[in-house]
PDB file of C-alpha atoms in Angstrom:
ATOM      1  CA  UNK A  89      42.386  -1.680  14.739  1.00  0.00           C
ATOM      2  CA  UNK A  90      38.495  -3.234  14.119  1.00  0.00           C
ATOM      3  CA  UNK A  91      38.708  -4.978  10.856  1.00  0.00           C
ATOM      4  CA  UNK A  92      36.076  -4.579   8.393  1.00  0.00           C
ATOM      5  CA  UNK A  93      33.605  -6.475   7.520  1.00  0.00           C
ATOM      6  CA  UNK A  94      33.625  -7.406   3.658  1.00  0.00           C
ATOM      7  CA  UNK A  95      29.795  -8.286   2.855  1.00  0.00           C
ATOM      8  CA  UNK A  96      29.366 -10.342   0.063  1.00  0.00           C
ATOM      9  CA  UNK A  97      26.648 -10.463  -2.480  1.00  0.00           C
ATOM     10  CA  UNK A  98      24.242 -13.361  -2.325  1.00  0.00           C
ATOM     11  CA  UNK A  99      24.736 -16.242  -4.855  1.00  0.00           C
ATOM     12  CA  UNK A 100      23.049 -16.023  -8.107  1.00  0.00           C
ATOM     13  CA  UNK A 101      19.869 -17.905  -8.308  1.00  0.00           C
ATOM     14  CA  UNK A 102      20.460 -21.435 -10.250  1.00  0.00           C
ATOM     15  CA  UNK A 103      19.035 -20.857 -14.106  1.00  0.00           C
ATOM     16  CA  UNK A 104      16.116 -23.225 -13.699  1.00  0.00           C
ATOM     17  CA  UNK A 105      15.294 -21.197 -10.252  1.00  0.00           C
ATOM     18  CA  UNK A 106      14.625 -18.391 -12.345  1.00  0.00           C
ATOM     19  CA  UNK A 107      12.697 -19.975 -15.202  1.00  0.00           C
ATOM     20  CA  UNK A 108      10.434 -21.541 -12.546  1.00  0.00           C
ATOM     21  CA  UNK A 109       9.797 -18.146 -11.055  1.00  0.00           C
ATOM     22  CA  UNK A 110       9.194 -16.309 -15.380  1.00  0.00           C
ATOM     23  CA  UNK A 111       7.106 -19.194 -15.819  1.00  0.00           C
ATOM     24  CA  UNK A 112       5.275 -19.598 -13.434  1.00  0.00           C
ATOM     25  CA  UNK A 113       4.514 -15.425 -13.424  1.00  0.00           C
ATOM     26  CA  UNK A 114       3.207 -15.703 -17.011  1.00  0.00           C
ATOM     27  CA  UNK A 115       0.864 -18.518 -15.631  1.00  0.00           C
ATOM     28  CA  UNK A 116      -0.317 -16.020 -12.943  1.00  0.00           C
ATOM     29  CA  UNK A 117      -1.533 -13.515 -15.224  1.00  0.00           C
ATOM     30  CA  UNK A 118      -4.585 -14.806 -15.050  1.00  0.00           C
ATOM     31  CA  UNK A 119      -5.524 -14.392 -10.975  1.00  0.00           C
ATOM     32  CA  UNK A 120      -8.753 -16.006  -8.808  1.00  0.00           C
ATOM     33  CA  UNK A 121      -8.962 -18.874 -11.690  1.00  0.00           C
ATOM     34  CA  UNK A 122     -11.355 -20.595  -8.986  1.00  0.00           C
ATOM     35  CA  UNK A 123     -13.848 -18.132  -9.136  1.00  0.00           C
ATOM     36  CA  UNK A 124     -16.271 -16.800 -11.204  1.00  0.00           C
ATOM     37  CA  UNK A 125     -14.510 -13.516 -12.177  1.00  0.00           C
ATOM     38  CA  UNK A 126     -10.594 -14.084 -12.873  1.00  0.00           C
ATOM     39  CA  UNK A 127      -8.959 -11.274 -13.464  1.00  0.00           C
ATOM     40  CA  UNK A 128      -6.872 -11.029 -16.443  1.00  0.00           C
ATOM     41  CA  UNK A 129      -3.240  -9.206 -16.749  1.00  0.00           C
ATOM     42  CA  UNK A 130      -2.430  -9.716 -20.253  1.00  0.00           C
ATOM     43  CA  UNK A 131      -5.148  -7.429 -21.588  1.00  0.00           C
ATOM     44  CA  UNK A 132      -3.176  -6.202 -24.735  1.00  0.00           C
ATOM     45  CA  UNK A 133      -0.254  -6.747 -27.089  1.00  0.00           C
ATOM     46  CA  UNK A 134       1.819  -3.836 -24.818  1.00  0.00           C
ATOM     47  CA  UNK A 135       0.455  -5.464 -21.481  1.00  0.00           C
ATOM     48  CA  UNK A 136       2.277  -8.900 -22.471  1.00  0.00           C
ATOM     49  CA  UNK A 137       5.569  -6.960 -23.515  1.00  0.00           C
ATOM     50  CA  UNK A 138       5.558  -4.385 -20.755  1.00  0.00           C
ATOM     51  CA  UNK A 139       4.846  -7.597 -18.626  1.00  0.00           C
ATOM     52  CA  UNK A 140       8.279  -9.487 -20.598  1.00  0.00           C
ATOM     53  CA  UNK A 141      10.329  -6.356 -19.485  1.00  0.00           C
ATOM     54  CA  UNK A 142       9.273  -6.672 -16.012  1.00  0.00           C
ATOM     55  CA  UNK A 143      10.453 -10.160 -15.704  1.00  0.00           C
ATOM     56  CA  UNK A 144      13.965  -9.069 -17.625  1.00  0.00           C
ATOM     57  CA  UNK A 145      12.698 -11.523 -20.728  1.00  0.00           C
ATOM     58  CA  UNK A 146      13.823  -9.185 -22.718  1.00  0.00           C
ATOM     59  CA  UNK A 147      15.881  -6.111 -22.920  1.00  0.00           C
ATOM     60  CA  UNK A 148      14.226  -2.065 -22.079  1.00  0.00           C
ATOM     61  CA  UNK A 149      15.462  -1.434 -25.530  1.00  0.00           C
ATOM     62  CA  UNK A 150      13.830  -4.405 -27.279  1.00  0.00           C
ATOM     63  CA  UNK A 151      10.496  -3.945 -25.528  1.00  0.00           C
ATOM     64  CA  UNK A 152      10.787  -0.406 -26.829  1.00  0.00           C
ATOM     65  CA  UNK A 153      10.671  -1.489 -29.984  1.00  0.00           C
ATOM     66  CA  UNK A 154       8.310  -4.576 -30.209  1.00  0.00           C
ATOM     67  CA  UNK A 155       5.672  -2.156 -28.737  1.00  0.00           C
ATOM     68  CA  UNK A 156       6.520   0.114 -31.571  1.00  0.00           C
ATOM     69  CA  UNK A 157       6.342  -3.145 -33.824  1.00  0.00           C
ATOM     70  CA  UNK A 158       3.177  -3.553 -32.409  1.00  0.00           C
ATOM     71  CA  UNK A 159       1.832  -0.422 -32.767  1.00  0.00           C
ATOM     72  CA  UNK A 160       2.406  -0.513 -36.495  1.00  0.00           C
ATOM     73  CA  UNK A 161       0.989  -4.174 -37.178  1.00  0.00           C
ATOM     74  CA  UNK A 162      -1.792  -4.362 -34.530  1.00  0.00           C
ATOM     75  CA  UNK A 163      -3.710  -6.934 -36.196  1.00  0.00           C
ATOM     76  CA  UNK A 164      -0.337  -9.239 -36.293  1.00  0.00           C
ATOM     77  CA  UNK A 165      -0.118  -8.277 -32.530  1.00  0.00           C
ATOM     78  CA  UNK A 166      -3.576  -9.073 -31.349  1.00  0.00           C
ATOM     79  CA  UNK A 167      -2.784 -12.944 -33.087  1.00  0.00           C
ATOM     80  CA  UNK A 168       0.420 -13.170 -30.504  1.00  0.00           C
ATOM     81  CA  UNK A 169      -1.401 -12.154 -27.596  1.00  0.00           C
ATOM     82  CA  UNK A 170      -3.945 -14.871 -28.405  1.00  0.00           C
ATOM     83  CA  UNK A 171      -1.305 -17.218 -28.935  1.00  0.00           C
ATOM     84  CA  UNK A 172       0.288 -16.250 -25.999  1.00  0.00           C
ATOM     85  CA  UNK A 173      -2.730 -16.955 -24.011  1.00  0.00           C
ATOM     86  CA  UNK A 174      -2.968 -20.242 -25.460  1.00  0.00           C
ATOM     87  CA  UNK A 175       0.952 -21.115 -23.911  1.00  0.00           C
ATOM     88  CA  UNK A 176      -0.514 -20.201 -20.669  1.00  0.00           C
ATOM     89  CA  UNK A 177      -3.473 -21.853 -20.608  1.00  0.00           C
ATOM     90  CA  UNK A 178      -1.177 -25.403 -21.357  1.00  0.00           C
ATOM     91  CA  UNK A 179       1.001 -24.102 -19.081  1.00  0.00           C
ATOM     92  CA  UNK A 180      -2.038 -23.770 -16.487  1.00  0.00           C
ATOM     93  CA  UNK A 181      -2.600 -27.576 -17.653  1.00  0.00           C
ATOM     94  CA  UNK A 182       0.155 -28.937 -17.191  1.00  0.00           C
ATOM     95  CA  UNK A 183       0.940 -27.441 -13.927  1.00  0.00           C
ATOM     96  CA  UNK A 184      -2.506 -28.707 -12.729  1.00  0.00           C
ATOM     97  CA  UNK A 185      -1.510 -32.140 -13.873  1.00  0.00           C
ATOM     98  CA  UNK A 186       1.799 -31.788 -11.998  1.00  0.00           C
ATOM     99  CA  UNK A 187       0.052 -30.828  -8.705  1.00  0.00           C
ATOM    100  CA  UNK A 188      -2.802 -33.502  -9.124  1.00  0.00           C
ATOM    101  CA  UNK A 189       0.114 -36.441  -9.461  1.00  0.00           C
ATOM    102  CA  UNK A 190      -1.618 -37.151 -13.345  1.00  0.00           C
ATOM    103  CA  UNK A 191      -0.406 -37.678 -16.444  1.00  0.00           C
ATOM    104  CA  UNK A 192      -0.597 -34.614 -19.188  1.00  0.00           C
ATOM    105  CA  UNK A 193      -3.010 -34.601 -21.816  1.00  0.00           C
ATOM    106  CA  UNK A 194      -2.016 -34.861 -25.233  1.00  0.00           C
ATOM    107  CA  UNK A 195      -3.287 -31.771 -26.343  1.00  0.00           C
ATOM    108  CA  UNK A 196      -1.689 -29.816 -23.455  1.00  0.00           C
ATOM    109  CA  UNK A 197       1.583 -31.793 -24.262  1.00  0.00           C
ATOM    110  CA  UNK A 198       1.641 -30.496 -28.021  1.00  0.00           C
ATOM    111  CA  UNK A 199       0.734 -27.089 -27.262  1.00  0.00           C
ATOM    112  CA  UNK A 200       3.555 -26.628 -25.337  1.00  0.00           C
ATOM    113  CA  UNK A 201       5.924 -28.583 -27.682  1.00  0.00           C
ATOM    114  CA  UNK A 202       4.740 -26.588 -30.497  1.00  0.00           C
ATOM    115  CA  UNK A 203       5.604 -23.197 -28.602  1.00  0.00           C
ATOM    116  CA  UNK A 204       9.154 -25.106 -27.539  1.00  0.00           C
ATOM    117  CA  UNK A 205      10.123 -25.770 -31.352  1.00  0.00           C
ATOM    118  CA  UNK A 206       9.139 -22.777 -32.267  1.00  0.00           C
ATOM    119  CA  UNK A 207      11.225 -20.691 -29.654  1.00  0.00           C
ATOM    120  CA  UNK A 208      14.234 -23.001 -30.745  1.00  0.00           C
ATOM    121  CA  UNK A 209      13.482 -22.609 -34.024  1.00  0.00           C
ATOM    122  CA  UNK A 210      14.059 -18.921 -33.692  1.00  0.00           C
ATOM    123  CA  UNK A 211      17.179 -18.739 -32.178  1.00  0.00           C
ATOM    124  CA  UNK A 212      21.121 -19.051 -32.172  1.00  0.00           C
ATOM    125  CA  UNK A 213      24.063 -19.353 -30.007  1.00  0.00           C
ATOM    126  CA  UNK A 214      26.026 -16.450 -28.766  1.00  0.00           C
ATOM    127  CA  UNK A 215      28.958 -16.247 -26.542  1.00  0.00           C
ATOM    128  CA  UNK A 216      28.214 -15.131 -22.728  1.00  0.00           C
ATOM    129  CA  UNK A 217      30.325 -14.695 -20.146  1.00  0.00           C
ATOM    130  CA  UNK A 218      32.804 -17.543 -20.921  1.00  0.00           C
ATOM    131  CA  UNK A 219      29.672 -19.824 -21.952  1.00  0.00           C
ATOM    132  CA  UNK A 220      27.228 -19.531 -24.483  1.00  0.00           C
ATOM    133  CA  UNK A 221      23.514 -18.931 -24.118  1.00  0.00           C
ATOM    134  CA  UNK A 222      20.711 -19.201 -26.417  1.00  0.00           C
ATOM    135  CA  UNK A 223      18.967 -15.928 -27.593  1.00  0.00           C
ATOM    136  CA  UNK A 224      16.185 -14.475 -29.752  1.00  0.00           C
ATOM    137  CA  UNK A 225      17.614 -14.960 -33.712  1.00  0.00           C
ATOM    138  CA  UNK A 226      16.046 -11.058 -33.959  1.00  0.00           C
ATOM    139  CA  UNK A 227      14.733  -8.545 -31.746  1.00  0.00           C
ATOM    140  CA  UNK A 228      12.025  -7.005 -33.737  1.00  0.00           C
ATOM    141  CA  UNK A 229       9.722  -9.950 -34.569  1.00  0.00           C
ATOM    142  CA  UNK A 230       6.264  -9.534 -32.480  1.00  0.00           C
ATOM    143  CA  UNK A 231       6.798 -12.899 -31.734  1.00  0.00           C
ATOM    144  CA  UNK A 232       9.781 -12.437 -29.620  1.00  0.00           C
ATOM    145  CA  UNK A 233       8.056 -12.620 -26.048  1.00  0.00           C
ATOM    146  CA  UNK A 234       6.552 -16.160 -26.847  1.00  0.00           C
ATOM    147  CA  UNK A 235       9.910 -17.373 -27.893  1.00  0.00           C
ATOM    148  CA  UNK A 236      11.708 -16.246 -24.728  1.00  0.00           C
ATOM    149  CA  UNK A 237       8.664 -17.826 -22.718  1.00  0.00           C
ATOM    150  CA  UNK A 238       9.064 -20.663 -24.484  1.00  0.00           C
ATOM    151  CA  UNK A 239      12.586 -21.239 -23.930  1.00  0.00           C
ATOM    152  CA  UNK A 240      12.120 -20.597 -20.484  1.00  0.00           C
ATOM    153  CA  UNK A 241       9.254 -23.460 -20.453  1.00  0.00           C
ATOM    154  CA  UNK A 242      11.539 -25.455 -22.230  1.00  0.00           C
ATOM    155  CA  UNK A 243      14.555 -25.549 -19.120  1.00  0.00           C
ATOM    156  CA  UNK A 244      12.181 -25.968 -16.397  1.00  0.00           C
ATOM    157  CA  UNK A 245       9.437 -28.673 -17.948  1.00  0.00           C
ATOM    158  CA  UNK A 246      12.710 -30.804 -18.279  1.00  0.00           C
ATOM    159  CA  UNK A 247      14.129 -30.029 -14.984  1.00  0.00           C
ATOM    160  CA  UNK A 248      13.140 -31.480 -11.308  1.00  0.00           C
ATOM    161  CA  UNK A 249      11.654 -28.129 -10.381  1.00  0.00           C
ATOM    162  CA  UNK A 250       8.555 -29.409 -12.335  1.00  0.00           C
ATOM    163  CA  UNK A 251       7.793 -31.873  -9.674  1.00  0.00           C
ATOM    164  CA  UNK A 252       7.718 -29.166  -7.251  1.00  0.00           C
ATOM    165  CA  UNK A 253       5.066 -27.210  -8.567  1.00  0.00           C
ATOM    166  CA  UNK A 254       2.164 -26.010  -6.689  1.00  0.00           C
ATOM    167  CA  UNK A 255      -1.027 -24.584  -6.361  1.00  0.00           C
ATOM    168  CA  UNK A 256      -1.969 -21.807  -3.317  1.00  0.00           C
ATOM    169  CA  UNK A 257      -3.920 -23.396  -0.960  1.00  0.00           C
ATOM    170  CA  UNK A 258      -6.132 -20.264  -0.953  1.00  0.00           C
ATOM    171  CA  UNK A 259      -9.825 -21.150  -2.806  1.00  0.00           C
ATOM    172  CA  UNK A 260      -9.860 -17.767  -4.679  1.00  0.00           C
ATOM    173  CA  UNK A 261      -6.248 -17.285  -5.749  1.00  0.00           C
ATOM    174  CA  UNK A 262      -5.464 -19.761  -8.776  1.00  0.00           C
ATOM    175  CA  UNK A 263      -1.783 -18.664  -8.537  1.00  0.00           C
ATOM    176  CA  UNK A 264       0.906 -21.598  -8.868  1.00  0.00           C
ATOM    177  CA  UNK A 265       4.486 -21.734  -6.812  1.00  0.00           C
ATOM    178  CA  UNK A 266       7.386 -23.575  -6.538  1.00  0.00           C
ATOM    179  CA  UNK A 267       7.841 -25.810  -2.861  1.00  0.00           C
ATOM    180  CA  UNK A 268      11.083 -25.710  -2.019  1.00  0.00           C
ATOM    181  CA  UNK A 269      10.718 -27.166   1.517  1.00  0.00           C
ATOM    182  CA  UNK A 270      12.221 -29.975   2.459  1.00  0.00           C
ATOM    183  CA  UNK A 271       9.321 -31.876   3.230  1.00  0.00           C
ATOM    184  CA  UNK A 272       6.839 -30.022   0.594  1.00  0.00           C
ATOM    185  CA  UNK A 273       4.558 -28.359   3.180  1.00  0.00           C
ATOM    186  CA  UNK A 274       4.306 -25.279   1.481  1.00  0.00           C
ATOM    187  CA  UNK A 275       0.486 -24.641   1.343  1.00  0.00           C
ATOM    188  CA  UNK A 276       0.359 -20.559   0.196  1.00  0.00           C
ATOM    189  CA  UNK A 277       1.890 -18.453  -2.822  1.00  0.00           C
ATOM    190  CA  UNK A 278       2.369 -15.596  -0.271  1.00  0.00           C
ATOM    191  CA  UNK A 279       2.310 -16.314   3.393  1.00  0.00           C
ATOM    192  CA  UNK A 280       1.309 -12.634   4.061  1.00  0.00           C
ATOM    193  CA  UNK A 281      -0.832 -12.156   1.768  1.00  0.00           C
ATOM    194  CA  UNK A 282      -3.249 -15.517   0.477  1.00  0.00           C
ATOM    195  CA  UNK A 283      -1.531 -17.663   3.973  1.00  0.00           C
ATOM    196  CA  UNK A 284      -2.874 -14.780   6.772  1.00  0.00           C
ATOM    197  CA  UNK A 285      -5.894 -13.740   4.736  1.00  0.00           C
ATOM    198  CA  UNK A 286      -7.315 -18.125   5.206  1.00  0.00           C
ATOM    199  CA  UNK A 287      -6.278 -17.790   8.819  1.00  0.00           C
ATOM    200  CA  UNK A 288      -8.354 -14.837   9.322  1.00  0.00           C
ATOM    201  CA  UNK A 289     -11.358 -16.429   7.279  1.00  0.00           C
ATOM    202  CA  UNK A 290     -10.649 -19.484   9.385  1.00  0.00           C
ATOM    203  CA  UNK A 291     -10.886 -17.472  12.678  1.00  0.00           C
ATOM    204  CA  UNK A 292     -13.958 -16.069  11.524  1.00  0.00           C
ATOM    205  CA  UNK A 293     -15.680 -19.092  10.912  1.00  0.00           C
ATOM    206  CA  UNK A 294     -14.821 -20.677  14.041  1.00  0.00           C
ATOM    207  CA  UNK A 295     -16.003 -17.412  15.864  1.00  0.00           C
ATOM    208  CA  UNK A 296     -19.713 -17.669  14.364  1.00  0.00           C
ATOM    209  CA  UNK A 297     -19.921 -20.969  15.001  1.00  0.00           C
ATOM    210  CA  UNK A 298     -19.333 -20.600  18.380  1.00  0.00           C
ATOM    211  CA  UNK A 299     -21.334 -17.643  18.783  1.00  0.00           C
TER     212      UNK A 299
END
């Protein structure tokens, strides 16, 4: 009798894994930083939230209702999309800084710490799955995506992964990436996409100059 073959589900990804990979993905709203027309993601108050579901920040349900929130109160939701623009910006710094082996500025230091007291700030302790986790104090405030950013920010600017951060290789992408190799030779956010896209430039150039 052929005995079957139990597959088992992968291993969840470690916590700070996936606050690398949220963070990180709010940095690269903002694509081809290197050249002279980056293209921006977070054109609107509903762009940022629809963008929050999307990384499962928050809840279908909640996003629902902060872009009803925002709907009513656009004025209030125009200032969190600027403020949340100003988080990525210092995140943008400081992952520069990272990647260029230099110390943080000040004022890309504060920025961020302001955004980390005030996603603590705004918060409380639940029970989860025999643990506890920290969530949003309310689910209605505007302000709810730049909280859960924040605390995101907060676990993975104190964590190792920070030393791992890098930017693609590419000279019109902009886009940052965790290395996870073992000897940090990651060069490219996407292989198949920024990686084969500077080989074929590459091949190019090496055809016309030997032409």
């Amino acid at each position: 009798m052929a005995k079957s073959t139990v597959r088992r589900a992968p291993p969840p990804l470690p916590a700070e894994s996936v606050d690398a990979e949220r963070v990180l993905a709010f940095v690269n709203t903002l694509s081809g930083r290197p050249t002279p027309s980056p293209v921006e993601r977070l054109v609107s108050y509903d762009a940022l939230v629809t963008w929050a579901r999307e990384q499962h920040l928050v809840p279908v349900a909640a996003a629902e209702r902060l872009l009803a929130q925002g709907h009513k109160h656009p004025h209030q939701a125009a200032s969190v999309l600027s403020r949340a623009r100003e988080l990525r910006e210092a995140l943008n710094g400081l992952a520069a800084a990272i990647d260029a082996g230099r110390v943080p500025s000040a004022q890309v230091l504060d920025t961020i710490g302001g955004f980390l007291a005030a996603a603590y700030a705004h918060g409380r302790l639940v029970p989860h799955e025999g643990t506890l986790q920290w969530v949003a104090a309310t689910d209605d405030e505007l302000d709810r995506v730049l909280w859960e950013i924040g605390r995101a920010a907060g676990r993975l600017v104190l964590s190792p992964r920070l030393g791992r951060v890098r930017a693609c290789a590419a000279g019109d992408c902009g886009w940052w990436f965790v290395d996870d190799t073992k000897n940090r030779s990651r060069r490219w956010c996407d292989m198949k996409l920024c990686g084969n896209r500077e080989k074929l430039r590459r091949f190019r150039a090496h055809q016309k100059q030997g032409a």
